[in-house]
Amino acid sequence: MNKKIAVLSGDGIGPEVTRQAVKVLEIIADLFGHSFSIEEGLVGAVAIDQTGNPFPEETEKVCRSADAILFGAIGHPKYDDDPKAKIRPEQGLLAMRKKLGLFANIRPVSSYDALLPISPLKEEIIKGVDFVVFRELTGGIYFGQPRGRAEDGNSAFDTCTYTKEEIIRVSRLAFEAARNRRKHVTLVDKANVLATSRLWRETVQDLAKDYPEVTLDYMFVDNAAMKIIQNPAFFDVILTENMFGDIITDEASVISGSLGMLPSASVGTTSSLFEPIHGSYPQATGKNIANPFGAILSAAMLLEYSFGLSEESQTVRKAVDKAVQDGFVTEDIQEDNAKGTEEVGDKVVDLIKQNALVNS
């Protein structure tokens, strides 16, 4: 298989963790007889510094010509600390999602037996947790117009808008996924307060008729936030709008024991982007301490979702599982005898090679 992958490392620890994911893709290509060509593009603060645009046209061209996109992280303190900055790195991420039509963010959440003790939640609550969140990505309050501040600066406003079409396309992905899982979808909304949530609920109710084998239930977002902490094993597939999905997936990251463990996919009609859910973590930049597992697992999702390479994807996930079981992890998981970002990446590569030898 010959495929082209756009690599947008971005800011902060993005380049460090993305480099480990690329190493994993390269060994998978070598062992399984594939050819993955890599083309890099600028995005985020580094793109602003060099071009004045957080998502330059050249990067957009690179993304459109690729079969899949591997993304690192966006963000820099010099923009975070300046509330009056007119151009921000995060605008690049929003522009990328909008221009490439990336309408659904898919975030799997699972627990690792070896990491149960480091989660702030009780082991008996999170053991065996395995659910996935489908978050609508291009609508809602993040994109709604009009928005702005009053001329006197004493008030501001944002608009939350959704269409049935936006709701249906992400909902279909969630129901299709549920068919191959435990056949349970939970719609998370705030239909007792928000008109957009009532549109979500009505639209999803109608769509559910096409999936009679899938159980659909509803949960207000505040209740869902509590349920994720009290009984996360209840969930199979969570379906929700943009801002709610952003918040609850970060909340759910504590289940795995570290934000650095969670991958994600952003799926569109013609492009798909894969990224760890953590931010740019500027305090760790260049220190070789960042957790690369989220980026590596994002590469595993890329192999499966974009290229249909299930065996290769499973090989990567098994290597990550083994590294975690062996305690070969970064300091966010284990301070004593912590390994560096590069060491962990090399370990995963070695485990993939060992697995190939055993199965050859």
CSV table of C-alpha atoms in Angstrom, one decimal:
chain,number,residue,atom,x,y,z
A,1,MET,CA,0.0,0.0,0.0
A,2,ASN,CA,1.3,3.4,-1.0
A,3,LYS,CA,-0.1,6.4,1.0
A,4,LYS,CA,0.8,10.0,1.6
A,5,ILE,CA,0.6,11.4,5.2
A,6,ALA,CA,0.6,15.1,6.0
A,7,VAL,CA,2.5,15.7,9.3
A,8,LEU,CA,1.6,18.9,11.2
A,9,SER,CA,3.7,18.8,14.3
A,10,GLY,CA,2.6,22.2,15.6
A,11,ASP,CA,3.8,23.8,18.8
A,12,GLY,CA,5.2,22.9,22.2
A,13,ILE,CA,5.6,19.2,22.7
A,14,GLY,CA,3.9,18.6,19.4
A,15,PRO,CA,7.1,18.0,17.4
A,16,GLU,CA,8.5,15.7,20.0
A,17,VAL,CA,5.6,13.4,20.4
A,18,THR,CA,4.7,13.4,16.7
A,19,ARG,CA,8.3,12.3,15.9
A,20,GLN,CA,7.7,9.1,17.9
A,21,ALA,CA,4.4,8.5,16.0
A,22,VAL,CA,6.2,8.9,12.7
A,23,LYS,CA,8.9,6.4,13.8
A,24,VAL,CA,6.1,3.9,14.6
A,25,LEU,CA,4.5,4.4,11.2
A,26,GLU,CA,7.8,3.9,9.5
A,27,ILE,CA,8.5,0.6,11.2
A,28,ILE,CA,4.9,-0.6,10.4
A,29,ALA,CA,5.4,0.3,6.7
A,30,ASP,CA,8.7,-1.6,6.7
A,31,LEU,CA,7.4,-4.7,8.4
A,32,PHE,CA,4.1,-4.9,6.5
A,33,GLY,CA,5.3,-3.9,3.1
A,34,HIS,CA,3.7,-0.5,2.8
A,35,SER,CA,5.1,2.8,1.7
A,36,PHE,CA,4.2,6.0,3.6
A,37,SER,CA,5.5,9.2,2.2
A,38,ILE,CA,5.6,12.1,4.7
A,39,GLU,CA,5.1,15.8,3.9
A,40,GLU,CA,5.3,18.3,6.7
A,41,GLY,CA,3.3,21.6,7.1
A,42,LEU,CA,3.3,24.5,9.5
A,43,VAL,CA,0.4,25.2,11.8
A,44,GLY,CA,-0.3,27.1,15.0
A,45,ALA,CA,2.1,29.6,16.6
A,46,VAL,CA,5.1,28.4,14.6
A,47,ALA,CA,3.0,29.2,11.4
A,48,ILE,CA,2.1,32.6,12.7
A,49,ASP,CA,5.7,33.4,13.4
A,50,GLN,CA,6.8,32.4,9.9
A,51,THR,CA,3.8,33.3,7.8
A,52,GLY,CA,1.5,35.4,9.9
A,53,ASN,CA,-1.3,32.8,9.4
A,54,PRO,CA,-1.9,29.9,11.9
A,55,PHE,CA,-3.1,27.7,9.0
A,56,PRO,CA,-1.3,28.9,5.9
A,57,GLU,CA,-2.6,28.1,2.3
A,58,GLU,CA,0.5,26.0,1.7
A,59,THR,CA,-0.4,23.8,4.7
A,60,GLU,CA,-3.9,23.5,3.5
A,61,LYS,CA,-2.6,22.3,0.1
A,62,VAL,CA,-0.4,19.7,1.8
A,63,CYS,CA,-3.4,18.4,3.8
A,64,ARG,CA,-5.7,18.2,0.8
A,65,SER,CA,-3.2,16.2,-1.2
A,66,ALA,CA,-2.6,13.7,1.6
A,67,ASP,CA,-4.5,10.5,2.4
A,68,ALA,CA,-4.4,11.3,6.1
A,69,ILE,CA,-3.2,13.9,8.5
A,70,LEU,CA,-1.1,13.4,11.6
A,71,PHE,CA,-1.3,16.4,13.9
A,72,GLY,CA,0.7,17.3,17.1
A,73,ALA,CA,-0.5,20.2,19.2
A,74,ILE,CA,-1.3,23.9,19.0
A,75,GLY,CA,-0.7,26.8,21.5
A,76,HIS,CA,2.0,29.1,22.9
A,77,PRO,CA,2.1,31.2,26.1
A,78,LYS,CA,2.9,34.4,24.3
A,79,TYR,CA,-0.5,34.2,22.7
A,80,ASP,CA,-2.3,32.7,25.7
A,81,ASP,CA,-1.0,35.5,27.9
A,82,ASP,CA,-2.1,38.3,25.5
A,83,PRO,CA,-5.9,38.7,25.6
A,84,LYS,CA,-5.7,41.3,22.9
A,85,ALA,CA,-3.9,39.2,20.4
A,86,LYS,CA,-5.8,39.4,17.1
A,87,ILE,CA,-4.3,36.2,15.7
A,88,ARG,CA,-4.1,33.1,17.8
A,89,PRO,CA,-2.7,29.6,17.2
A,90,GLU,CA,-6.1,28.0,18.1
A,91,GLN,CA,-7.6,29.9,15.1
A,92,GLY,CA,-5.5,27.6,12.9
A,93,LEU,CA,-7.1,24.5,14.4
A,94,LEU,CA,-10.6,25.9,13.9
A,95,ALA,CA,-9.8,27.0,10.4
A,96,MET,CA,-8.3,23.6,9.6
A,97,ARG,CA,-11.4,21.8,10.8
A,98,LYS,CA,-13.7,24.1,8.9
A,99,LYS,CA,-11.8,24.2,5.6
A,100,LEU,CA,-11.1,20.5,5.5
A,101,GLY,CA,-14.7,19.6,6.6
A,102,LEU,CA,-13.6,17.7,9.7
A,103,PHE,CA,-17.1,17.5,11.2
A,104,ALA,CA,-16.7,14.6,13.7
A,105,ASN,CA,-14.2,14.2,16.5
A,106,ILE,CA,-13.8,10.6,17.7
A,107,ARG,CA,-12.2,10.0,21.1
A,108,PRO,CA,-11.9,6.5,22.5
A,109,VAL,CA,-11.6,6.3,26.3
A,110,SER,CA,-10.3,3.2,28.0
A,111,SER,CA,-8.5,2.1,31.2
A,112,TYR,CA,-5.2,0.3,31.4
A,113,ASP,CA,-4.9,-2.2,34.2
A,114,ALA,CA,-1.3,-1.2,34.8
A,115,LEU,CA,-2.4,2.4,35.3
A,116,LEU,CA,-5.4,1.9,37.5
A,117,PRO,CA,-3.5,2.9,40.7
A,118,ILE,CA,-2.5,6.3,39.3
A,119,SER,CA,-6.0,7.5,38.3
A,120,PRO,CA,-7.6,9.8,40.8
A,121,LEU,CA,-10.7,7.5,40.5
A,122,LYS,CA,-11.2,4.3,42.4
A,123,GLU,CA,-9.9,1.2,40.7
A,124,GLU,CA,-13.2,-0.6,40.9
A,125,ILE,CA,-14.9,2.2,39.2
A,126,ILE,CA,-12.7,2.5,36.2
A,127,LYS,CA,-11.5,-1.1,35.6
A,128,GLY,CA,-12.6,-2.3,32.2
A,129,VAL,CA,-13.9,1.1,31.0
A,130,ASP,CA,-14.2,1.3,27.2
A,131,PHE,CA,-16.3,3.9,25.6
A,132,VAL,CA,-16.0,6.3,22.7
A,133,VAL,CA,-17.2,9.9,22.3
A,134,PHE,CA,-18.5,11.3,19.0
A,135,ARG,CA,-18.2,15.1,19.2
A,136,GLU,CA,-19.6,17.4,16.5
A,137,LEU,CA,-16.8,19.6,15.4
A,138,THR,CA,-17.7,22.4,13.1
A,139,GLY,CA,-20.9,23.8,14.6
A,140,GLY,CA,-22.2,25.2,17.9
A,141,ILE,CA,-20.9,28.1,19.9
A,142,TYR,CA,-17.3,27.8,18.7
A,143,PHE,CA,-18.4,28.8,15.2
A,144,GLY,CA,-21.7,30.6,15.7
A,145,GLN,CA,-22.3,34.1,14.3
A,146,PRO,CA,-22.8,36.8,15.3
A,147,ARG,CA,-20.2,37.1,18.1
A,148,GLY,CA,-18.3,39.9,19.6
A,149,ARG,CA,-18.0,42.5,22.4
A,150,ALA,CA,-20.0,45.7,22.9
A,151,GLU,CA,-18.3,48.9,22.0
A,152,ASP,CA,-17.9,49.9,25.7
A,153,GLY,CA,-16.2,46.6,26.4
A,154,ASN,CA,-18.5,45.7,29.3
A,155,SER,CA,-20.3,42.8,27.6
A,156,ALA,CA,-19.7,40.1,25.1
A,157,PHE,CA,-21.8,37.6,23.2
A,158,ASP,CA,-21.5,34.2,21.3
A,159,THR,CA,-24.1,32.5,19.3
A,160,CYS,CA,-24.8,28.7,19.3
A,161,THR,CA,-26.2,27.5,16.0
A,162,TYR,CA,-26.9,24.0,14.6
A,163,THR,CA,-28.6,22.6,11.6
A,164,LYS,CA,-30.2,19.2,11.2
A,165,GLU,CA,-27.7,18.3,8.5
A,166,GLU,CA,-24.8,18.9,10.9
A,167,ILE,CA,-26.4,16.8,13.6
A,168,ILE,CA,-27.3,13.9,11.2
A,169,ARG,CA,-23.9,13.4,9.7
A,170,VAL,CA,-22.1,13.0,13.0
A,171,SER,CA,-24.9,11.0,14.5
A,172,ARG,CA,-24.8,8.4,11.7
A,173,LEU,CA,-21.1,7.8,12.5
A,174,ALA,CA,-22.0,7.3,16.2
A,175,PHE,CA,-24.8,4.8,15.5
A,176,GLU,CA,-22.7,2.9,13.0
A,177,ALA,CA,-19.9,2.6,15.6
A,178,ALA,CA,-22.4,1.4,18.2
A,179,ARG,CA,-23.6,-1.4,15.8
A,180,ASN,CA,-20.1,-2.8,16.1
A,181,ARG,CA,-19.7,-2.3,19.8
A,182,ARG,CA,-22.3,-2.8,22.6
A,183,LYS,CA,-25.2,-1.2,20.7
A,184,HIS,CA,-25.8,1.6,23.1
A,185,VAL,CA,-25.8,5.4,22.2
A,186,THR,CA,-26.1,8.1,24.9
A,187,LEU,CA,-27.0,11.6,23.5
A,188,VAL,CA,-25.6,14.2,25.9
A,189,ASP,CA,-27.3,17.6,25.7
A,190,LYS,CA,-29.0,20.3,27.7
A,191,ALA,CA,-32.5,20.0,26.2
A,192,ASN,CA,-34.2,21.4,29.3
A,193,VAL,CA,-32.6,24.8,28.6
A,194,LEU,CA,-31.2,25.1,25.1
A,195,ALA,CA,-33.1,25.3,21.9
A,196,THR,CA,-30.2,23.8,20.0
A,197,SER,CA,-30.2,20.8,22.3
A,198,ARG,CA,-33.9,20.3,21.7
A,199,LEU,CA,-33.1,20.2,17.9
A,200,TRP,CA,-30.4,17.6,18.6
A,201,ARG,CA,-32.8,15.5,20.6
A,202,GLU,CA,-35.6,15.6,18.0
A,203,THR,CA,-33.2,14.9,15.1
A,204,VAL,CA,-31.4,12.0,16.8
A,205,GLN,CA,-34.7,10.5,17.8
A,206,ASP,CA,-35.8,10.4,14.2
A,207,LEU,CA,-32.4,9.0,13.1
A,208,ALA,CA,-32.5,6.2,15.7
A,209,LYS,CA,-35.4,4.6,13.8
A,210,ASP,CA,-32.9,3.5,11.2
A,211,TYR,CA,-31.0,1.6,13.9
A,212,PRO,CA,-33.5,-0.5,15.8
A,213,GLU,CA,-30.8,-2.7,17.2
A,214,VAL,CA,-29.2,0.2,19.0
A,215,THR,CA,-30.5,1.4,22.3
A,216,LEU,CA,-30.7,5.2,22.6
A,217,ASP,CA,-30.9,7.1,25.8
A,218,TYR,CA,-30.5,10.8,26.8
A,219,MET,CA,-28.5,12.5,29.5
A,220,PHE,CA,-28.2,16.2,30.4
A,221,VAL,CA,-24.5,17.2,30.2
A,222,ASP,CA,-24.2,18.0,33.9
A,223,ASN,CA,-25.6,14.5,34.8
A,224,ALA,CA,-23.3,13.0,32.2
A,225,ALA,CA,-20.3,14.8,33.8
A,226,MET,CA,-21.1,13.2,37.1
A,227,LYS,CA,-21.8,9.8,35.6
A,228,ILE,CA,-18.4,9.7,33.9
A,229,ILE,CA,-16.9,10.0,37.3
A,230,GLN,CA,-19.3,7.8,39.2
A,231,ASN,CA,-19.9,5.0,36.7
A,232,PRO,CA,-18.0,5.4,33.4
A,233,ALA,CA,-18.6,1.7,32.5
A,234,PHE,CA,-22.2,2.7,31.8
A,235,PHE,CA,-21.2,4.3,28.6
A,236,ASP,CA,-20.6,2.7,25.2
A,237,VAL,CA,-21.0,5.5,22.6
A,238,ILE,CA,-21.5,9.1,23.7
A,239,LEU,CA,-22.9,11.5,21.1
A,240,THR,CA,-22.8,15.2,21.7
A,241,GLU,CA,-22.3,18.7,20.4
A,242,ASN,CA,-19.1,20.7,20.1
A,243,MET,CA,-18.5,22.4,23.4
A,244,PHE,CA,-20.0,19.7,25.6
A,245,GLY,CA,-17.8,17.1,23.8
A,246,ASP,CA,-14.7,19.3,24.3
A,247,ILE,CA,-15.3,19.4,28.1
A,248,ILE,CA,-16.4,15.9,28.8
A,249,THR,CA,-13.6,14.2,26.8
A,250,ASP,CA,-11.0,16.2,28.8
A,251,GLU,CA,-12.8,15.1,32.0
A,252,ALA,CA,-12.8,11.5,30.8
A,253,SER,CA,-9.0,11.6,30.3
A,254,VAL,CA,-8.5,11.0,34.1
A,255,ILE,CA,-9.8,7.5,33.6
A,256,SER,CA,-6.7,6.4,31.7
A,257,GLY,CA,-4.4,7.9,34.3
A,258,SER,CA,-2.9,10.6,32.0
A,259,LEU,CA,-4.1,13.0,29.4
A,260,GLY,CA,-1.1,11.9,27.4
A,261,MET,CA,-2.6,8.4,26.8
A,262,LEU,CA,-5.6,9.4,24.7
A,263,PRO,CA,-5.7,9.6,20.9
A,264,SER,CA,-8.4,11.1,18.7
A,265,ALA,CA,-9.6,11.2,15.1
A,266,SER,CA,-11.3,14.1,13.3
A,267,VAL,CA,-13.2,12.7,10.4
A,268,GLY,CA,-14.5,14.6,7.3
A,269,THR,CA,-16.0,13.8,3.9
A,270,THR,CA,-12.6,13.9,2.2
A,271,SER,CA,-10.0,14.3,4.9
A,272,SER,CA,-9.2,12.7,8.3
A,273,LEU,CA,-6.9,14.1,11.0
A,274,PHE,CA,-5.4,12.2,13.9
A,275,GLU,CA,-4.1,13.8,17.1
A,276,PRO,CA,-3.5,13.2,20.8
A,277,ILE,CA,-6.0,15.1,22.8
A,278,HIS,CA,-3.4,16.9,25.0
A,279,GLY,CA,-2.3,20.4,24.4
A,280,SER,CA,1.0,21.9,23.6
A,281,TYR,CA,2.3,21.7,27.2
A,282,PRO,CA,4.9,24.4,26.7
A,283,GLN,CA,6.5,23.9,30.1
A,284,ALA,CA,7.8,20.5,28.9
A,285,THR,CA,9.0,21.6,25.5
A,286,GLY,CA,12.4,20.3,24.6
A,287,LYS,CA,12.8,18.5,27.9
A,288,ASN,CA,12.2,15.0,26.5
A,289,ILE,CA,9.6,14.3,29.2
A,290,ALA,CA,6.3,14.4,27.2
A,291,ASN,CA,4.2,11.3,27.0
A,292,PRO,CA,4.1,10.1,23.3
A,293,PHE,CA,1.6,7.3,23.7
A,294,GLY,CA,-1.4,9.6,22.7
A,295,ALA,CA,0.4,10.5,19.5
A,296,ILE,CA,1.4,6.9,18.8
A,297,LEU,CA,-2.1,5.6,19.4
A,298,SER,CA,-3.4,8.4,17.1
A,299,ALA,CA,-1.1,6.9,14.4
A,300,ALA,CA,-2.7,3.5,15.2
A,301,MET,CA,-6.2,5.1,14.6
A,302,LEU,CA,-4.9,6.6,11.4
A,303,LEU,CA,-3.8,3.1,10.1
A,304,GLU,CA,-7.3,1.7,10.9
A,305,TYR,CA,-9.7,4.5,10.1
A,306,SER,CA,-8.0,6.0,7.0
A,307,PHE,CA,-6.2,3.0,5.5
A,308,GLY,CA,-8.2,0.0,6.7
A,309,LEU,CA,-5.1,-1.6,8.2
A,310,SER,CA,-6.6,-3.3,11.2
A,311,GLU,CA,-3.8,-5.8,11.9
A,312,GLU,CA,-1.2,-3.0,11.7
A,313,SER,CA,-3.2,-0.8,14.0
A,314,GLN,CA,-3.7,-3.6,16.5
A,315,THR,CA,0.1,-4.3,16.4
A,316,VAL,CA,0.8,-0.7,17.5
A,317,ARG,CA,-1.8,-0.9,20.3
A,318,LYS,CA,-0.4,-4.1,21.6
A,319,ALA,CA,3.0,-2.6,21.7
A,320,VAL,CA,1.7,0.4,23.7
A,321,ASP,CA,-0.1,-2.0,26.1
A,322,LYS,CA,3.1,-4.0,26.7
A,323,ALA,CA,5.2,-0.9,27.3
A,324,VAL,CA,2.7,0.4,29.9
A,325,GLN,CA,2.6,-3.1,31.5
A,326,ASP,CA,6.4,-3.1,31.7
A,327,GLY,CA,6.4,0.3,33.4
A,328,PHE,CA,8.3,1.8,30.4
A,329,VAL,CA,6.5,5.2,30.7
A,330,THR,CA,7.2,8.9,31.1
A,331,GLU,CA,7.1,10.9,34.3
A,332,ASP,CA,3.4,11.9,34.1
A,333,ILE,CA,2.6,8.2,34.8
A,334,GLN,CA,5.6,7.1,36.9
A,335,GLU,CA,8.0,9.6,38.5
A,336,ASP,CA,10.4,6.8,39.7
A,337,ASN,CA,12.5,5.5,36.9
A,338,ALA,CA,10.6,7.5,34.3
A,339,LYS,CA,11.7,7.2,30.7
A,340,GLY,CA,12.1,10.0,28.2
A,341,THR,CA,9.9,10.7,25.2
A,342,GLU,CA,12.5,9.3,22.7
A,343,GLU,CA,13.1,6.2,24.8
A,344,VAL,CA,9.4,5.4,25.0
A,345,GLY,CA,9.1,5.8,21.2
A,346,ASP,CA,12.1,3.6,20.6
A,347,LYS,CA,10.6,1.0,23.0
A,348,VAL,CA,7.4,0.8,21.1
A,349,VAL,CA,9.3,0.4,17.9
A,350,ASP,CA,11.3,-2.5,19.4
A,351,LEU,CA,8.2,-4.2,20.7
A,352,ILE,CA,6.6,-4.0,17.3
A,353,LYS,CA,9.7,-5.6,15.8
A,354,GLN,CA,9.6,-8.3,18.5
A,355,ASN,CA,6.0,-9.0,17.8
A,356,ALA,CA,6.7,-9.3,14.1
A,357,LEU,CA,9.5,-11.8,14.7
A,358,VAL,CA,7.3,-13.9,17.0
A,359,ASN,CA,4.5,-14.0,14.4
A,360,SER,CA,6.8,-14.5,11.3
